[in-house]
Short mmCIF file of C-alpha atoms in Angstrom, two decimals:
data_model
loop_
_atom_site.label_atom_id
_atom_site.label_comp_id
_atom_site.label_asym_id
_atom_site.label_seq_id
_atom_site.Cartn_x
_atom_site.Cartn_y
_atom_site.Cartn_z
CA UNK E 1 -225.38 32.36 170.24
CA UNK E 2 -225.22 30.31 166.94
CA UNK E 3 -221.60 30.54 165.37
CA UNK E 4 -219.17 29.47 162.71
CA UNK E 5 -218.05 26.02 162.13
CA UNK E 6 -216.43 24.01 165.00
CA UNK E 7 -214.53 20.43 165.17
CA UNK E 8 -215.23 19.73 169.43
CA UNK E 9 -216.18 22.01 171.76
CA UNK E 10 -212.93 23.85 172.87
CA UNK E 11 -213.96 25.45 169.29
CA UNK E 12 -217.13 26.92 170.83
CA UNK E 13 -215.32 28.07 174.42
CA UNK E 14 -215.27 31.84 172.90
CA UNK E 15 -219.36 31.38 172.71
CA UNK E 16 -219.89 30.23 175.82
CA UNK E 17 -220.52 27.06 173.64
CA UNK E 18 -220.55 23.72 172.16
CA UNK E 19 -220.19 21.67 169.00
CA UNK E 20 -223.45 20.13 167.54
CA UNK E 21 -221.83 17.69 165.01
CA UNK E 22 -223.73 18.12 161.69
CA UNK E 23 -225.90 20.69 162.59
CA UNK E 24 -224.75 23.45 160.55
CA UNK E 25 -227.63 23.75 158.19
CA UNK E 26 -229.89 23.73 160.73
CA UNK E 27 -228.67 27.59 160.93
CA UNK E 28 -228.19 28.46 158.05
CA UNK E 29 -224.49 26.45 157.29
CA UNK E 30 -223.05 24.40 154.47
CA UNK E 31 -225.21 20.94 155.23
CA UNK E 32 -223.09 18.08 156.95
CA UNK E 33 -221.16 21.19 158.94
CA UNK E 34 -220.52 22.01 162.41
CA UNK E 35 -221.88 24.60 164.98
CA UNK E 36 -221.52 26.39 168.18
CA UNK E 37 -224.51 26.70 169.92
CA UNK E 38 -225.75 27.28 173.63
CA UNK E 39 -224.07 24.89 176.32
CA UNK E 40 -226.38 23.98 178.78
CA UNK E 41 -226.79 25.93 181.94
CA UNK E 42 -225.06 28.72 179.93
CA UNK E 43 -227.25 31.05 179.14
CA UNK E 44 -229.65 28.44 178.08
CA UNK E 45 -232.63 26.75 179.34
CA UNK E 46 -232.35 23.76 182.08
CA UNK E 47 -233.93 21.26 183.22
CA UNK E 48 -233.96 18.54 186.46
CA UNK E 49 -234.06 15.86 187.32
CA UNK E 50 -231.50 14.86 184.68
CA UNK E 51 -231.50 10.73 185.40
CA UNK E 52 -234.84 9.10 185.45
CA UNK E 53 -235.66 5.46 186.30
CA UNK E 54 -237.42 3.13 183.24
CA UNK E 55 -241.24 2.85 183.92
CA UNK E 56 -241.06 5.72 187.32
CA UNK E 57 -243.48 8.26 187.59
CA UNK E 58 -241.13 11.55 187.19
CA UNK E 59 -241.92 15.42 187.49
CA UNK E 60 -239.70 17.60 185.26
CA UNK E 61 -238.81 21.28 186.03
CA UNK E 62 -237.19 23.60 183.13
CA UNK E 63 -236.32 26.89 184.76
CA UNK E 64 -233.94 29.78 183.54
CA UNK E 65 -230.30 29.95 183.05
CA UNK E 66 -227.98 33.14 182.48
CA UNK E 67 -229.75 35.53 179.75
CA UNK E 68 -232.37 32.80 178.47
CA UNK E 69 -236.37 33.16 178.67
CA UNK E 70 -239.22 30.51 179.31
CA UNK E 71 -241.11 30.95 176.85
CA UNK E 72 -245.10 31.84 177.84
CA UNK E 73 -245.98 28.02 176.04
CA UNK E 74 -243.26 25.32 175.10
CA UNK E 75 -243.29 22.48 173.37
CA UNK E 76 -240.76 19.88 174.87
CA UNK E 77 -239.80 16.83 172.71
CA UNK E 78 -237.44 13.90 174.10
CA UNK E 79 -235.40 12.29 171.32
CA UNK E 80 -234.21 8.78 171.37
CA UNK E 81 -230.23 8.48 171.57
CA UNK E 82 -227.45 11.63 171.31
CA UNK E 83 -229.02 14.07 168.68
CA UNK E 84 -226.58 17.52 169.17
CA UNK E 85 -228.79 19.95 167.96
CA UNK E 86 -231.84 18.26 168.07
CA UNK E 87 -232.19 18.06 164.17
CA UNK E 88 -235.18 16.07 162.57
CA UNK E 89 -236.89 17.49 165.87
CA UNK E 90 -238.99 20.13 164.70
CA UNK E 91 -240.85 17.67 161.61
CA UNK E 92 -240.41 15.03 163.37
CA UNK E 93 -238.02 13.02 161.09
CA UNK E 94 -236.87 11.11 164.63
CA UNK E 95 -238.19 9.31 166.98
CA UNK E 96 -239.98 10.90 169.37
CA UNK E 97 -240.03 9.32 172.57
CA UNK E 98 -242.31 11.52 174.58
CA UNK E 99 -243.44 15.15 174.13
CA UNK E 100 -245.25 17.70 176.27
CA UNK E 101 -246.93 21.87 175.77
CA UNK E 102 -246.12 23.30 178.78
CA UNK E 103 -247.00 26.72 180.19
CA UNK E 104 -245.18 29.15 182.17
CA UNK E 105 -245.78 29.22 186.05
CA UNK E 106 -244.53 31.50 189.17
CA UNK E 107 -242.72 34.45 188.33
CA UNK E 108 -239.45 36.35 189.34
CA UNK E 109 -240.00 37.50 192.91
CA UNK E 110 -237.50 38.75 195.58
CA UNK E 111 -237.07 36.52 198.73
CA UNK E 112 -239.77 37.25 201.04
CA UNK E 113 -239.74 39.28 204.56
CA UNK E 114 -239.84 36.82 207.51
CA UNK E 115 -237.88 34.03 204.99
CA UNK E 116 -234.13 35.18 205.69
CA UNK E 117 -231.05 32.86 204.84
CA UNK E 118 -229.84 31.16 207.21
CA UNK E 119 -226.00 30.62 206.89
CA UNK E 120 -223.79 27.99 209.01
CA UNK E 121 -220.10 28.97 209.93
CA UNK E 122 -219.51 28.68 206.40
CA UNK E 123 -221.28 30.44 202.92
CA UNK E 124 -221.04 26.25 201.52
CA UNK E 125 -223.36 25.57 204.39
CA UNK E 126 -226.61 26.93 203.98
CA UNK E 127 -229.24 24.09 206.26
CA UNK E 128 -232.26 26.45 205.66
CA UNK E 129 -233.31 28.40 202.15
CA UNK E 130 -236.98 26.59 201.93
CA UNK E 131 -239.98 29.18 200.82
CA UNK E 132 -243.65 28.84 200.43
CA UNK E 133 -242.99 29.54 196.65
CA UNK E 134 -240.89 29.84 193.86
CA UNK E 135 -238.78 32.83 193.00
CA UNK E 136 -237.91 31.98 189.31
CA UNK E 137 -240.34 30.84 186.47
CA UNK E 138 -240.64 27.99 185.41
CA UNK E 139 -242.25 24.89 183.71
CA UNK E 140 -243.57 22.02 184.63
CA UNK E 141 -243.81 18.73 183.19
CA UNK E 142 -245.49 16.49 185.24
CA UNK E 143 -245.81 11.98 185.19
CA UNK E 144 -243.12 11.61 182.11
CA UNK E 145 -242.77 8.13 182.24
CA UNK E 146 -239.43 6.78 179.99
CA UNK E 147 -240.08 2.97 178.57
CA UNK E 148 -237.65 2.77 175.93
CA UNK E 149 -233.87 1.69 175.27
CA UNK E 150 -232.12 2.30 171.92
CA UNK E 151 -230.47 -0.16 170.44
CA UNK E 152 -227.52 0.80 168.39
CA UNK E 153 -227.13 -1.05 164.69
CA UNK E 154 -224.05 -2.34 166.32
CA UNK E 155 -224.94 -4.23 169.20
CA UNK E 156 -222.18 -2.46 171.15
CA UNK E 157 -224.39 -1.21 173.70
CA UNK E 158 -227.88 0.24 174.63
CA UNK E 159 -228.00 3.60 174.25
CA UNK E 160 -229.65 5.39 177.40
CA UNK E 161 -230.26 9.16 176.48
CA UNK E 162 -232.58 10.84 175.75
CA UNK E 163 -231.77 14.64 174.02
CA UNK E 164 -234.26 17.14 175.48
CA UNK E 165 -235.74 19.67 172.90
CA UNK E 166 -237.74 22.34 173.46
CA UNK E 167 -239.32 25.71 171.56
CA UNK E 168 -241.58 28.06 172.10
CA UNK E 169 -245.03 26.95 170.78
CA UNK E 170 -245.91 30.01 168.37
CA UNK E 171 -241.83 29.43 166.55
CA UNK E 172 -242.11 25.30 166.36
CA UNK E 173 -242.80 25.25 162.68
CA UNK E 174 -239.21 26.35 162.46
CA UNK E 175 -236.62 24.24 162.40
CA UNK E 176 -234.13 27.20 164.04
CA UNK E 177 -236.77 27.65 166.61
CA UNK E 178 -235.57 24.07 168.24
CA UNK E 179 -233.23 24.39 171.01
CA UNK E 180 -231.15 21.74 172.47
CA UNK E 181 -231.18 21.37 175.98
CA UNK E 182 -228.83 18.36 176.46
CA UNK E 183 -229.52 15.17 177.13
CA UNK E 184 -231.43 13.38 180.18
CA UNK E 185 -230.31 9.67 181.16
CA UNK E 186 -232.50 6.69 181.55
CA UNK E 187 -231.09 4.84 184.55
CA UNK E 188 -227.67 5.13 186.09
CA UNK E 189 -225.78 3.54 183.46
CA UNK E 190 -226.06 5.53 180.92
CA UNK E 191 -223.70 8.20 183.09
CA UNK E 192 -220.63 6.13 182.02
CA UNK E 193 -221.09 6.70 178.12
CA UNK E 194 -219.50 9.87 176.88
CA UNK E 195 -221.13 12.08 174.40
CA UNK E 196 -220.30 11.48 170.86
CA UNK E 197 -219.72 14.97 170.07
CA UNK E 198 -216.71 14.06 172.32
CA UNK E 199 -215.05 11.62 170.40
CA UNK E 200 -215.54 13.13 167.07
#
């Protein structure tokens, strides 16, 4: 899933992908270069809620996407600010704004008898798919609270992200082993700043 050198991420759209700006030797690349890697909820690992409110209370869910596996135990690490590739993650040469080891719970199951779907007048309209459990694995990260705002060297503006990072636990001593999730928001107006990546 990790390829070749990219300039934006119509580069990676062969992969599936999408450009991690400097993040080449993280893989194995020239250092300073480019590289495709996993786009979220492609074959990657997910995660929700995706906004979270400064000070809140918050459970977090990571749960499977296209050909990926939760791992049995992951380590989780949120990164201050836009870090594409999540590099300095895995020795912690950035800020680390909160981190977590979480273990694998439920399993894949097929919907139970007595649960059936039921559909409206239309397959967009589904009022009723609630079950006494989960189908899918998943983890669980639960009270993440989210207290602090970067400040870029600019004084432009306050940058709201957070980049999610996660491995599984028995790889983290590898720097490869770190895979970038995307990035969660800290209060709604962070979703009006574009991703650097795009404007490189």
């Amino acid at each position: 899933p990790y390829e070749g050198y990219c300039r934006h991420d119509r580069d990676c759209s062969d992969f599936n992908g999408q450009c991690a700006i400097g993040a080449g030797a993280k893989y194995g690349l020239p250092e300073g270069s480019n590289v495709c890697i996993p786009m979220q909820h492609e074959h990657q690992i997910t995660f929700w809620p995706t906004l979270l409110y400064k000070g809140k209370r918050t459970s977090m869910i990571f749960f499977e996407r296209g050909k990926a596996s939760l791992p049995l135990t992951a380590k989780v690490r949120l990164v201050e600010g836009s870090n594409p590739g999540c590099l300095g993650v895995w020795d912690r040469a950035v800020p680390i704004a909160a981190e977590a080891v979480l273990s694998k719970q439920g399993a894949h199951a097929v919907r139970p008898p007595g649960w059936p779907v039921k559909a409206g007048d239309h397959c967009s309209r589904i009022p009723d798919q609630e079950l006494p459990f989960s189908t899918q694995p998943y983890l669980k990260w639960d009270n993440l609270v989210l207290e602090g705002r970067k400040v870029l060297v600019d004084g432009a503006y306050t940058d709201l992200r957070y980049q999610v990072c996660l491995c599984d636990e028995a790889a983290c001593s590898e720097k490869a082993s770190w895979h970038d999730l995307g990035f969660l928001t800290l209060e709604p107006a962070a979703s009006y700043f574009v991703p650097t990546r795009e404007r490189v």
